[in-house]
Coordinates of C-alpha atoms in Angstrom, one line a residue:
M6 CA -2.6 1.1 3.1
M7 CA -6.4 1.1 2.0
I8 CA -9.8 0.1 3.3
T9 CA -12.3 -2.2 1.5
Q10 CA -15.3 -3.7 2.1
A11 CA -15.6 -7.5 1.3
T12 CA -18.4 -10.0 2.7
H13 CA -19.2 -8.7 6.1
T14 CA -16.4 -7.2 7.0
K15 CA -13.4 -4.5 6.3
V16 CA -10.0 -5.4 4.7
Q17 CA -6.9 -3.8 4.9
K18 CA -4.9 -3.6 1.9
Y19 CA -1.0 -3.3 2.1
G20 CA 1.8 -3.2 -0.9
T21 CA 1.2 -4.0 -4.5
G22 CA 3.2 -7.0 -5.1
A23 CA 2.8 -9.8 -7.1
I24 CA 1.6 -12.5 -4.6
N25 CA -1.4 -12.2 -2.8
V26 CA -1.7 -12.8 0.7
V27 CA -4.7 -13.1 3.0
F28 CA -3.5 -12.8 6.7
A29 CA -6.2 -13.6 9.5
H30 CA -5.3 -12.4 13.4
G31 CA -4.4 -14.8 16.2
S32 CA -7.4 -15.5 19.0
G33 CA -7.2 -12.6 21.0
I34 CA -6.0 -9.8 18.9
G35 CA -7.3 -8.0 15.5
M36 CA -6.0 -6.7 12.6
N37 CA -4.8 -3.4 14.1
H38 CA -2.4 -5.3 16.8
E39 CA 1.0 -4.4 16.7
F40 CA 1.7 -7.8 15.6
M41 CA -0.3 -8.0 12.5
Q42 CA 0.6 -4.5 11.5
A43 CA 4.2 -5.6 12.2
V44 CA 3.7 -8.1 9.8
A45 CA 1.5 -6.9 7.3
S46 CA 4.3 -3.8 6.8
K47 CA 6.9 -6.0 6.5
M48 CA 5.4 -8.2 3.5
S49 CA 4.3 -4.9 1.7
A50 CA 7.9 -4.0 1.7
K51 CA 8.2 -7.0 -0.2
D52 CA 6.9 -8.9 -3.0
F53 CA 3.6 -9.1 -1.5
T54 CA 0.1 -7.6 -1.4
V55 CA -1.4 -8.1 1.6
Y56 CA -5.0 -8.3 2.9
L57 CA -6.1 -8.6 6.5
F58 CA -9.3 -8.7 8.1
E59 CA -11.0 -9.5 11.2
F60 CA -13.6 -12.6 11.7
G61 CA -16.9 -11.9 13.3
Y62 CA -16.4 -12.6 16.8
M63 CA -13.6 -10.4 16.6
Q64 CA -15.4 -8.0 14.6
Q65 CA -18.0 -7.9 17.7
M66 CA -15.1 -7.8 20.3
Q67 CA -13.6 -4.4 19.1
T68 CA -17.3 -3.2 18.8
S69 CA -18.5 -3.7 22.3
G70 CA -15.3 -3.7 24.0
I71 CA -16.1 -7.2 25.5
R72 CA -13.7 -9.9 25.1
R73 CA -15.0 -13.5 23.9
P74 CA -14.0 -16.8 22.9
P75 CA -13.5 -17.4 19.3
T76 CA -16.5 -19.0 17.3
A77 CA -16.1 -22.7 16.3
V78 CA -13.3 -23.1 14.2
S79 CA -16.1 -24.7 11.6
K80 CA -17.6 -21.5 11.1
L81 CA -14.6 -20.0 10.8
Q82 CA -13.5 -21.7 7.9
L83 CA -16.9 -20.7 6.1
E84 CA -15.8 -17.0 6.6
F85 CA -12.8 -17.5 5.5
I86 CA -13.6 -19.0 2.3
A87 CA -16.1 -16.9 2.2
L88 CA -14.1 -13.7 2.2
L89 CA -11.5 -15.7 -0.2
E90 CA -14.5 -15.8 -2.8
S91 CA -15.5 -12.3 -2.3
L92 CA -12.2 -10.9 -3.0
A93 CA -12.2 -13.0 -6.1
L94 CA -8.4 -12.6 -6.3
S95 CA -6.3 -13.2 -9.1
G96 CA -2.7 -14.6 -9.9
P97 CA -0.6 -16.1 -7.2
L98 CA -2.1 -16.7 -3.6
I99 CA -1.0 -17.8 0.0
I100 CA -3.6 -17.9 3.0
G101 CA -1.9 -17.8 6.7
G102 CA -2.2 -15.9 9.8
K103 CA -1.1 -15.7 13.1
S104 CA -2.0 -18.8 15.5
L105 CA -5.5 -19.4 15.0
G106 CA -5.6 -17.6 11.5
G107 CA -2.9 -19.9 10.3
R108 CA -4.3 -23.0 11.4
V109 CA -7.9 -21.9 9.9
A110 CA -5.7 -21.4 6.7
S111 CA -4.3 -24.9 7.0
L112 CA -7.8 -26.1 7.5
I113 CA -9.4 -24.6 4.1
V114 CA -6.7 -24.6 1.6
E115 CA -7.4 -27.4 0.1
Q116 CA -10.9 -26.4 -0.4
T117 CA -9.2 -22.7 -2.4
H118 CA -6.7 -22.2 -5.1
A119 CA -4.7 -20.7 -2.7
L120 CA -0.7 -22.4 -3.8
G121 CA 0.1 -22.9 0.3
W122 CA -0.5 -21.9 3.6
F123 CA 1.4 -20.2 6.8
A124 CA 1.2 -19.4 9.7
L125 CA 3.2 -17.5 12.6
G126 CA 3.2 -19.4 15.6
Y127 CA 0.7 -22.3 14.8
P128 CA -1.3 -23.6 17.6
F129 CA -0.2 -27.6 17.4
H130 CA -2.2 -28.5 20.8
P131 CA -4.2 -26.3 23.1
Q132 CA -2.0 -24.0 26.5
R133 CA -1.3 -27.2 28.9
K134 CA -3.2 -29.7 26.9
P135 CA -0.6 -31.4 24.9
E136 CA -2.6 -34.3 23.8
T137 CA -5.0 -32.7 22.2
L138 CA -3.4 -32.5 18.7
R139 CA -4.8 -30.1 16.0
V140 CA -2.5 -31.7 13.5
A141 CA -4.5 -35.1 11.6
H142 CA -5.8 -32.5 8.9
L143 CA -1.9 -31.3 8.6
L144 CA -0.4 -35.2 8.0
T145 CA -3.4 -36.0 5.1
S146 CA -2.7 -32.5 3.5
Q147 CA -1.9 -31.9 -0.2
K148 CA -0.6 -28.4 -0.4
P149 CA 2.8 -27.1 0.9
G150 CA 3.0 -25.1 4.0
I151 CA 5.2 -23.5 5.9
V152 CA 5.4 -22.7 9.8
F153 CA 7.0 -19.8 11.7
Q154 CA 7.3 -22.0 15.5
G155 CA 9.7 -20.6 18.8
T156 CA 11.5 -23.4 20.1
R157 CA 9.9 -22.8 23.6
D158 CA 6.1 -22.4 22.2
A159 CA 3.7 -23.4 24.6
L160 CA 1.7 -24.5 22.1
G161 CA 3.5 -26.8 20.7
S162 CA 7.6 -26.5 21.2
Y163 CA 10.5 -28.2 19.3
D164 CA 10.9 -31.6 21.0
E165 CA 6.8 -31.6 20.4
V166 CA 6.7 -31.0 17.2
L167 CA 9.3 -33.8 16.2
S168 CA 7.5 -36.5 17.4
Y169 CA 4.4 -35.8 14.9
Q170 CA 6.3 -36.3 12.1
M171 CA 5.4 -33.5 9.9
P172 CA 5.2 -34.5 6.1
K173 CA 7.5 -33.3 4.2
H174 CA 5.8 -30.4 2.4
I175 CA 5.2 -28.6 5.7
N176 CA 8.1 -27.0 6.7
V177 CA 8.7 -26.0 10.1
H178 CA 11.6 -22.7 10.4
W179 CA 12.2 -22.6 14.1
F180 CA 13.7 -19.9 16.0
D181 CA 15.8 -20.6 19.3
H182 CA 14.0 -19.7 22.8
L183 CA 11.0 -17.6 21.6
D184 CA 7.4 -18.1 22.1
H185 CA 4.0 -18.3 20.3
S186 CA 4.0 -14.8 19.7
L187 CA 7.9 -15.1 18.2
K188 CA 8.7 -13.1 21.5
P189 CA 12.1 -13.7 23.0
F190 CA 13.0 -15.6 26.4
K191 CA 16.0 -14.0 28.2
D192 CA 18.8 -16.6 25.8
A193 CA 16.9 -15.6 22.6
E194 CA 19.1 -14.0 20.0
L195 CA 16.9 -12.7 18.0
S196 CA 14.1 -9.9 19.1
Q197 CA 10.2 -10.5 18.0
I198 CA 10.8 -8.1 15.1
Q199 CA 13.7 -9.2 14.2
A200 CA 12.1 -12.9 13.7
I201 CA 9.3 -11.1 12.2
E202 CA 11.6 -10.1 9.7
H203 CA 13.2 -13.0 9.0
S204 CA 9.9 -14.8 8.9
V205 CA 8.7 -12.4 6.0
L206 CA 12.2 -13.2 4.3
E207 CA 11.8 -17.0 4.2
L208 CA 8.0 -16.6 3.6
E209 CA 8.9 -14.9 0.0
K210 CA 11.9 -17.0 -1.0
W211 CA 9.6 -19.9 -0.1
A212 CA 6.3 -18.8 -1.8
K213 CA 8.4 -17.8 -5.1
H214 CA 11.0 -20.8 -5.4
T215 CA 8.3 -23.4 -3.4
L216 CA 5.0 -22.5 -4.6
I217 CA 5.0 -19.6 -7.7
S218 CA 7.9 -21.3 -10.0
T219 CA 6.6 -23.9 -11.1
K220 CA 2.7 -22.5 -11.7
F221 CA 3.3 -19.0 -12.3
S222 CA 5.9 -15.9 -13.5
V223 CA 6.3 -13.4 -10.9

């Protein structure tokens, strides 16, 4: 791992692969959380160069030790875009994150040179508020996306997401009996780390065959 400075945040860099990945955290965990580190480690073993970073509110949480809710999504979008501009990555790029990070990536992807976006557990709605949907921009999006979702995700279960009629260029990959953090319920056949490993394999195939084959030689 290498640590570099970009805009107003430190960035952890993993791997030397041909595909650049800028990966954002979930609402309550930072880039040093075991989930984020596991994903970065698995990606770096594939054809990815991974950049982990933290939004400003998370940096303040880490410094103060006081938990706080995320900043307004509109501000997080600006932070993500500013980071991409600061990194100025050349070559193939995909952006994404865990939960909130994936949502922000999906909101900004059309404004960037990223080929597509991904989410590990997309927050289709807030917990216990299934009527408050976060899908309007997905239904009108142009760039491809891929979501890795547990069928028993409290922020978007299998039956709920099917009813949204997502466009064909957004692929939802399902894991039976896993939750929003890809943790298993009793009936699950996969552990969390197995789900992460499978997600990374599918993400690499998706990136190479769906996104890059027509634009880059990797």
